[in-house]
Amino acid sequence: MVFAPKYQGKVIYHELKRDVGQILRKLCHERKVEMIEAEACPDYIHILVWI
């Protein structure tokens, strides 16, 4: 999956990176989806999941 946030730029990478990661891990856990790896880039977020 690739997420392209509405507010792109370095804000996501620096200020919200940890918060976004926690939210995505929580959502995956609730939906019983295994997050294999994730990477927050300056303009988007890559997530490899096992569904």
Coordinates of C-alpha atoms in Angstrom, one line a residue:
M1 CA 0.0 0.0 0.0
V2 CA 1.1 3.5 -0.6
F3 CA -0.5 6.4 1.3
A4 CA -0.2 9.9 -0.2
P5 CA -1.3 12.2 2.6
K6 CA -3.3 15.4 1.8
Y7 CA -0.7 17.5 3.5
Q8 CA 2.5 16.3 1.9
G9 CA 6.0 17.4 2.6
K10 CA 8.5 17.3 5.4
V11 CA 5.8 17.8 8.1
I12 CA 4.8 14.1 7.8
Y13 CA 8.4 12.9 7.8
H14 CA 9.7 14.9 10.8
E15 CA 6.8 15.9 13.0
L16 CA 4.1 13.2 12.5
K17 CA 6.2 10.2 11.6
R18 CA 6.0 8.5 15.0
D19 CA 2.2 9.3 15.4
V20 CA 1.3 8.0 12.0
G21 CA 3.3 4.8 12.6
Q22 CA 1.5 4.2 15.9
I23 CA -1.9 4.8 14.3
L24 CA -1.2 2.4 11.4
R25 CA 0.1 -0.3 13.7
K26 CA -3.0 0.0 15.9
L27 CA -5.3 -0.2 12.8
C28 CA -3.5 -3.2 11.5
H29 CA -3.7 -4.9 14.9
E30 CA -7.4 -4.2 15.1
R31 CA -8.1 -5.6 11.6
K32 CA -5.7 -8.6 12.1
V33 CA -3.4 -7.5 9.3
E34 CA 0.3 -8.1 9.7
M35 CA 2.4 -5.0 8.9
I36 CA 5.7 -6.5 7.5
E37 CA 7.5 -3.2 7.0
A38 CA 6.8 0.5 6.6
E39 CA 8.7 3.6 5.5
A40 CA 7.7 7.2 5.8
C41 CA 9.1 9.2 2.8
P42 CA 8.8 13.0 2.6
D43 CA 5.8 12.8 0.2
Y44 CA 4.2 9.4 0.9
I45 CA 4.2 6.3 3.2
H46 CA 5.0 2.8 1.9
I47 CA 3.5 -0.1 3.9
L48 CA 3.9 -3.8 3.1
V49 CA 1.1 -5.8 4.8
W50 CA 0.0 -9.4 4.9
I51 CA -3.8 -9.6 4.7

